[in-house]
PDB file of C-alpha atoms in Angstrom:
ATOM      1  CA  UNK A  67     120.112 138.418  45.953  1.00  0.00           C
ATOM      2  CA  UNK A  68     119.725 137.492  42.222  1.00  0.00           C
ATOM      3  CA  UNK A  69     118.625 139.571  39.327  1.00  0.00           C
ATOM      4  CA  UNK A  70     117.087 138.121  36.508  1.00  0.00           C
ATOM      5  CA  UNK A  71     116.793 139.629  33.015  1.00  0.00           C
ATOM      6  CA  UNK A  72     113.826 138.230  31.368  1.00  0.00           C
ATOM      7  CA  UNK A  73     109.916 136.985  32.490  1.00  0.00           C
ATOM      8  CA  UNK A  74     109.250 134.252  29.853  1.00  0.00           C
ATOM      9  CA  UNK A  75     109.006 130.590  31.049  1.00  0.00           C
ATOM     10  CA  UNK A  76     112.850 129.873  31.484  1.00  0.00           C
ATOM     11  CA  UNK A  77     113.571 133.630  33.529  1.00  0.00           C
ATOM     12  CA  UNK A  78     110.380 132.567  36.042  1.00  0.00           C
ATOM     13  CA  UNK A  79     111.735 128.953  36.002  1.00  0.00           C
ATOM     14  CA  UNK A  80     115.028 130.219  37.120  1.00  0.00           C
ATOM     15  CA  UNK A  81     114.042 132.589  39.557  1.00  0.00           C
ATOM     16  CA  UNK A  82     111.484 130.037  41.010  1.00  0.00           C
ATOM     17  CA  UNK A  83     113.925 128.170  41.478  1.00  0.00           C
ATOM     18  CA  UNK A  84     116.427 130.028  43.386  1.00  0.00           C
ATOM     19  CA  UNK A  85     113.302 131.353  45.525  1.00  0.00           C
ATOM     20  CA  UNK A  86     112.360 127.915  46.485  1.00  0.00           C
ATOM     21  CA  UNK A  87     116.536 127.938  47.547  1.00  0.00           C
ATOM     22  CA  UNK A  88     115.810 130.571  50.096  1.00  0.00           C
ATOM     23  CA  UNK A  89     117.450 133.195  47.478  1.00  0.00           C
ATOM     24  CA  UNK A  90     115.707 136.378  47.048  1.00  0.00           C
ATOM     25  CA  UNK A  91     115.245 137.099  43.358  1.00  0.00           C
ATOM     26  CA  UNK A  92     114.154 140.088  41.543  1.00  0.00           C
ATOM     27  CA  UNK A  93     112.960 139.684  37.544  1.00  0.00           C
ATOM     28  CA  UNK A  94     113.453 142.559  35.785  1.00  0.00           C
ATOM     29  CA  UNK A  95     110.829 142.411  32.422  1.00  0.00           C
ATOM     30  CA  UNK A  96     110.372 145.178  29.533  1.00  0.00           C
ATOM     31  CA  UNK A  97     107.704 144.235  28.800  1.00  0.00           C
ATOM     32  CA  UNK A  98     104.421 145.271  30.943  1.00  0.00           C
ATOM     33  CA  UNK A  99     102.860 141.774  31.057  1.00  0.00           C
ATOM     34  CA  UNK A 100     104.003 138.159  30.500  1.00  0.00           C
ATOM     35  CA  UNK A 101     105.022 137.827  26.485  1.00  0.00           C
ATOM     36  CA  UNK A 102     101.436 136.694  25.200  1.00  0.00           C
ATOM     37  CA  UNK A 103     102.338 134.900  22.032  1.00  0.00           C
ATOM     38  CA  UNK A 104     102.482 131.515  21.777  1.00  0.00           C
ATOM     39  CA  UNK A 105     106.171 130.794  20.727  1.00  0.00           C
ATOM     40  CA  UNK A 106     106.839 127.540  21.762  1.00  0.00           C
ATOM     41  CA  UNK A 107     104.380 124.917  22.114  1.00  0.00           C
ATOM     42  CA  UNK A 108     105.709 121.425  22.861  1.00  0.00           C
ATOM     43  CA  UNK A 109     107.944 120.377  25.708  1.00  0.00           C
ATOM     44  CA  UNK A 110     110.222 116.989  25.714  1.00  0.00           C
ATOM     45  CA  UNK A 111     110.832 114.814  28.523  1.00  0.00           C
ATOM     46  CA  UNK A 112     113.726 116.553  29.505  1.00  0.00           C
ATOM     47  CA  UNK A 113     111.873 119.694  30.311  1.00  0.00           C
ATOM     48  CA  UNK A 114     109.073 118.089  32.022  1.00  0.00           C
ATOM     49  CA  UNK A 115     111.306 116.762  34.587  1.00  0.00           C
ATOM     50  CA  UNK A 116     112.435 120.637  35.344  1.00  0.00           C
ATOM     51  CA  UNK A 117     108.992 121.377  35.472  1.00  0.00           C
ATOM     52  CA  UNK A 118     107.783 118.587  38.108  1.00  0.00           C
ATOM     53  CA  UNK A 119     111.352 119.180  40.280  1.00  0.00           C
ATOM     54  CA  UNK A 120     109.824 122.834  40.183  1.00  0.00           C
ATOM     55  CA  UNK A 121     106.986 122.400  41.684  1.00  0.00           C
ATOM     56  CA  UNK A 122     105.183 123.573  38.452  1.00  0.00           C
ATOM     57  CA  UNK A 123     103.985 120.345  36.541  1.00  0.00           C
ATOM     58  CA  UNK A 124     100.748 119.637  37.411  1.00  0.00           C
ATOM     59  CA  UNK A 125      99.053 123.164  36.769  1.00  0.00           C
ATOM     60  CA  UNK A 126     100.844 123.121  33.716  1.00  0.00           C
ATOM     61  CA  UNK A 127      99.252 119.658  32.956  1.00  0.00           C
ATOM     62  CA  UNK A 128      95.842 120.866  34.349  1.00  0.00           C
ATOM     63  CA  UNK A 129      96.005 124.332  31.543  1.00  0.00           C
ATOM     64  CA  UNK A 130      97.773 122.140  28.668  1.00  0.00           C
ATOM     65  CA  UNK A 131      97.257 118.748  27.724  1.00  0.00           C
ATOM     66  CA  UNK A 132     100.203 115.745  26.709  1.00  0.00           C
ATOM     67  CA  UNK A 133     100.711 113.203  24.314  1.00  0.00           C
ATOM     68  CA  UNK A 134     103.368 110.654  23.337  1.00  0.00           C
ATOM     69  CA  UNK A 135     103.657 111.064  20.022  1.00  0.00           C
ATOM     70  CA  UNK A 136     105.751 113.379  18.150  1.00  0.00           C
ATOM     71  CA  UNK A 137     105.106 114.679  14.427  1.00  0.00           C
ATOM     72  CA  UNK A 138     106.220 117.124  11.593  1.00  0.00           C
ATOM     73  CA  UNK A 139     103.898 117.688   9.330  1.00  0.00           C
ATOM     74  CA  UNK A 140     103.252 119.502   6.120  1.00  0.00           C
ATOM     75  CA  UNK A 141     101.281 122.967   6.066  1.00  0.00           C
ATOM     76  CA  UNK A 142      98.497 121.115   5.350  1.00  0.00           C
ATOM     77  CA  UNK A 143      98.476 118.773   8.313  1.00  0.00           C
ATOM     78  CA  UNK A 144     100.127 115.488   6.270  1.00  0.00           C
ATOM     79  CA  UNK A 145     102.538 113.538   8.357  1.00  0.00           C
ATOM     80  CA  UNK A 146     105.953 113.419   7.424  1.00  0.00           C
ATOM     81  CA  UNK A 147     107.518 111.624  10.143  1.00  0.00           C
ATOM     82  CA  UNK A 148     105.840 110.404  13.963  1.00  0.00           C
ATOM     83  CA  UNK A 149     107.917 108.825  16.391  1.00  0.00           C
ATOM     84  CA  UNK A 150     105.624 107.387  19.485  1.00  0.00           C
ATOM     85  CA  UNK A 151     107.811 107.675  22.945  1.00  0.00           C
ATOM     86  CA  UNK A 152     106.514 105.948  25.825  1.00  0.00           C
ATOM     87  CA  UNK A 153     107.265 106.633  29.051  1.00  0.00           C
ATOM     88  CA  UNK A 154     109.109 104.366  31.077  1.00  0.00           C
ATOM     89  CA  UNK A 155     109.819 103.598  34.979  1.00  0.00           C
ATOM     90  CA  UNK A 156     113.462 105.313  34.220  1.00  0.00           C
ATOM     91  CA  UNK A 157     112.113 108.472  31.987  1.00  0.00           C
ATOM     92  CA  UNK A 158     108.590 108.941  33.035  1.00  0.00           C
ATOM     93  CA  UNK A 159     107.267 111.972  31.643  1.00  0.00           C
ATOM     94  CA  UNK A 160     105.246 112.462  28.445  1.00  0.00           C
ATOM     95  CA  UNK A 161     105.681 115.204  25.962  1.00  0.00           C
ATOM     96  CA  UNK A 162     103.716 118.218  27.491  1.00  0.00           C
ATOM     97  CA  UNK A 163     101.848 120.766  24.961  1.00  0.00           C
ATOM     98  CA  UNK A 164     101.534 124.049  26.665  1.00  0.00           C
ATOM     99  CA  UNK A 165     102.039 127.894  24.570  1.00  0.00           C
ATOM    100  CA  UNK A 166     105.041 129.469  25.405  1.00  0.00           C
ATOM    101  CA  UNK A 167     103.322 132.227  27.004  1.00  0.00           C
ATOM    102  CA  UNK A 168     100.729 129.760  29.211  1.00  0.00           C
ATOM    103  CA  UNK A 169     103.428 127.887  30.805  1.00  0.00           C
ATOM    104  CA  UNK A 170     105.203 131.543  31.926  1.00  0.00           C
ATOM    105  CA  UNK A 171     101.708 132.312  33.401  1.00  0.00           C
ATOM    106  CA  UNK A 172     101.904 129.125  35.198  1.00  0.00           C
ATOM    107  CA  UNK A 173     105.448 129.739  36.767  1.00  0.00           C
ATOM    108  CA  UNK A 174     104.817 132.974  37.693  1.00  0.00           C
ATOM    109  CA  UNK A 175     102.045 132.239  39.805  1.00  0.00           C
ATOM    110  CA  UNK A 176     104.091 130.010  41.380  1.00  0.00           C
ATOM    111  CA  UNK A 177     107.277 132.728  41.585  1.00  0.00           C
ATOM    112  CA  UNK A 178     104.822 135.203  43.122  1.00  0.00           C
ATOM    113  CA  UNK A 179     103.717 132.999  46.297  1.00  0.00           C
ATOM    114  CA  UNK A 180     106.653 133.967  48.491  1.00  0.00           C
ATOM    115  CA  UNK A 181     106.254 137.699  48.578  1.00  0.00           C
ATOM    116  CA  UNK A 182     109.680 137.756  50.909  1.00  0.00           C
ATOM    117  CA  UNK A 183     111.592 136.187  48.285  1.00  0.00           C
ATOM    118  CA  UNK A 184     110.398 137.003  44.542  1.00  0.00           C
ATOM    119  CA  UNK A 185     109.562 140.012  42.825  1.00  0.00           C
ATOM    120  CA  UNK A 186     108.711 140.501  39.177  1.00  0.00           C
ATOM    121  CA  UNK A 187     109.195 144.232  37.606  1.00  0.00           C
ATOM    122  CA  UNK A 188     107.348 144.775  34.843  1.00  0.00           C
ATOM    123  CA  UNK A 189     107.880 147.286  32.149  1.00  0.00           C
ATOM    124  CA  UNK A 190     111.634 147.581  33.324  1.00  0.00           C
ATOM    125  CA  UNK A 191     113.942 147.659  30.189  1.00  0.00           C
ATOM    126  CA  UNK A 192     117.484 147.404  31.298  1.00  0.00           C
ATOM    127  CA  UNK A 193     119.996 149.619  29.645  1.00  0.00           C
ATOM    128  CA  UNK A 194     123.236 149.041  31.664  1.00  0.00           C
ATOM    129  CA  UNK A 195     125.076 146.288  33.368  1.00  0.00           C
ATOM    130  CA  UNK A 196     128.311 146.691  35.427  1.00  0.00           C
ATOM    131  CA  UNK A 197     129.948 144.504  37.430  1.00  0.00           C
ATOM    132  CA  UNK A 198     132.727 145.052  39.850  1.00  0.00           C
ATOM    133  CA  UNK A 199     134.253 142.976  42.716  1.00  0.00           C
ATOM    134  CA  UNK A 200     130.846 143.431  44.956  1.00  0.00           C
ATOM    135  CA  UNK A 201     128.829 142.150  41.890  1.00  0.00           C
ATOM    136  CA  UNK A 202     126.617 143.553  39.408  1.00  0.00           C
ATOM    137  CA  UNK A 203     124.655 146.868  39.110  1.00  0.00           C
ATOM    138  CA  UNK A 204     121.855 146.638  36.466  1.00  0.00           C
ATOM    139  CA  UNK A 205     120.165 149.944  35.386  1.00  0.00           C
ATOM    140  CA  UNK A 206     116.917 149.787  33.899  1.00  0.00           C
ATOM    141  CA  UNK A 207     114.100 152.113  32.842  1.00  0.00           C
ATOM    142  CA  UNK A 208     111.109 152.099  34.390  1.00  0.00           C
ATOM    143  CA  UNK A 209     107.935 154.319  33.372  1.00  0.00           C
ATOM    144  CA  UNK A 210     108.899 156.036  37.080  1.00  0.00           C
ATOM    145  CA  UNK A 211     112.855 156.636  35.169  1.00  0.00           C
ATOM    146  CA  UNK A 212     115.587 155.547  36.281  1.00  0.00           C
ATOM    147  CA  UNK A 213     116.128 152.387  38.431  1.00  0.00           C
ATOM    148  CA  UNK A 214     119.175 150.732  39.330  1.00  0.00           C
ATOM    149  CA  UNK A 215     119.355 147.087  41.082  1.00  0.00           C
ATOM    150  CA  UNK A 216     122.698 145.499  42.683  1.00  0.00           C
ATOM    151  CA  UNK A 217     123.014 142.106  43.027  1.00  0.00           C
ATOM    152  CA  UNK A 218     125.912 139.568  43.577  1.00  0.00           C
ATOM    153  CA  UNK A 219     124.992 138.437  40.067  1.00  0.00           C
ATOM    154  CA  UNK A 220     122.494 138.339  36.945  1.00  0.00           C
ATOM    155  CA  UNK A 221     120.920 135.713  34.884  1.00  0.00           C
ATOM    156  CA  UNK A 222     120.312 136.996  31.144  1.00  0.00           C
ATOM    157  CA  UNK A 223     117.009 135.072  30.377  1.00  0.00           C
ATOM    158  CA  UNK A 224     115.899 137.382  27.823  1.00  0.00           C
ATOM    159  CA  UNK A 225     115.410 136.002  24.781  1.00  0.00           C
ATOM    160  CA  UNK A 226     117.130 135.312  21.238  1.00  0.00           C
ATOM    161  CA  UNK A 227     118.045 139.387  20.755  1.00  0.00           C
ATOM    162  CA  UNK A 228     119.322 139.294  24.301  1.00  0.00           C
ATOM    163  CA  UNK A 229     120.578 142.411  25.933  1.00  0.00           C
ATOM    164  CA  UNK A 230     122.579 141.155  28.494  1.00  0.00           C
ATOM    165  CA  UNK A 231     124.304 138.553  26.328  1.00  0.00           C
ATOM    166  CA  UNK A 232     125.038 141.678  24.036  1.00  0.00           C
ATOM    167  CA  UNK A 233     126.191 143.817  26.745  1.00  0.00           C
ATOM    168  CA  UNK A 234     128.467 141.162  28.472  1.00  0.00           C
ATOM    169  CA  UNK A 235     130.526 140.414  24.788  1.00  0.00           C
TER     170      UNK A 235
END
């Protein structure tokens, strides 16, 4: 079994992952919903290829939209640079403009179809990670107190001010 730490976009596109591995996965969230503010916006290439080997691209397409061009702009909307990319037979995915907190809606969806494999906790804040020679025991608490989750390991995917990043040094 794997933990995960974390229900934004890249926790759920982990633990989709590993589900769609056969590997039972449990995300542990402090939160009591999917973050709902739009953080990120704009996915490269690069990330749209996770996406589509994920199973995960199309929704995503069918909620956001895409483009090829990329621009910074001043705060009143002048460009300051554009560079158009083109995809190509060898790199063929566009740029894919989603919110941060859509494209997590969109994964989890996906996460949630195998009920034997996945399992997202919601307003569980963990506190405590151990690990020892059978793996690593995460506690957490839960609005019911108390929880505690063993697992042969744990994937921090929670955020910039990252508790398990903190707690592991």
């Amino acid at each position: 079994m794997s933990l995960q730490v974390g229900a934004g976009p890249v926790g759920l596109l982990v633990g989709l992952r590993l589900v769609k591995a056969g590997i039972a996965t449990t995300v542990l969230e402090k939160l009591p919903y999917v973050e709902d503010s739009p953080r990120a916006a704009v996915y490269q290439p690069v990330a749209v290829r996770e996406l589509d080997r994920a199973g995960v691209l199309e929704d995503c397409r069918r909620v956001g939209s895409s483009s090829n061009n990329i621009a910074w702009r001043k705060s009143n909307g002048e460009i300051i640079a554009q560079i158009n990319r083109d995809p190509t037979p060898e790199e063929p995915y566009e740029n894919l403009i989603l919110g941060q907190h859509q494209l997590a809606e969109v994964i989890q969806q996906h996460f949630q179809k195998d009920a034997d494999l996945a399992k997202a906790m919601f307003n569980h804040k963990v506190t405590a990670i151990d690990q020892d020679d059978a793996g690593v025991t995460v506690t957490a608490a839960t609005p019911d107190g108390e929880k505690r989750f063993h697992a042969k390991y744990v994937v921090g995917a929670d955020g910039a001010s990252s508790f398990v990043r903190s707690a592991l040094g």
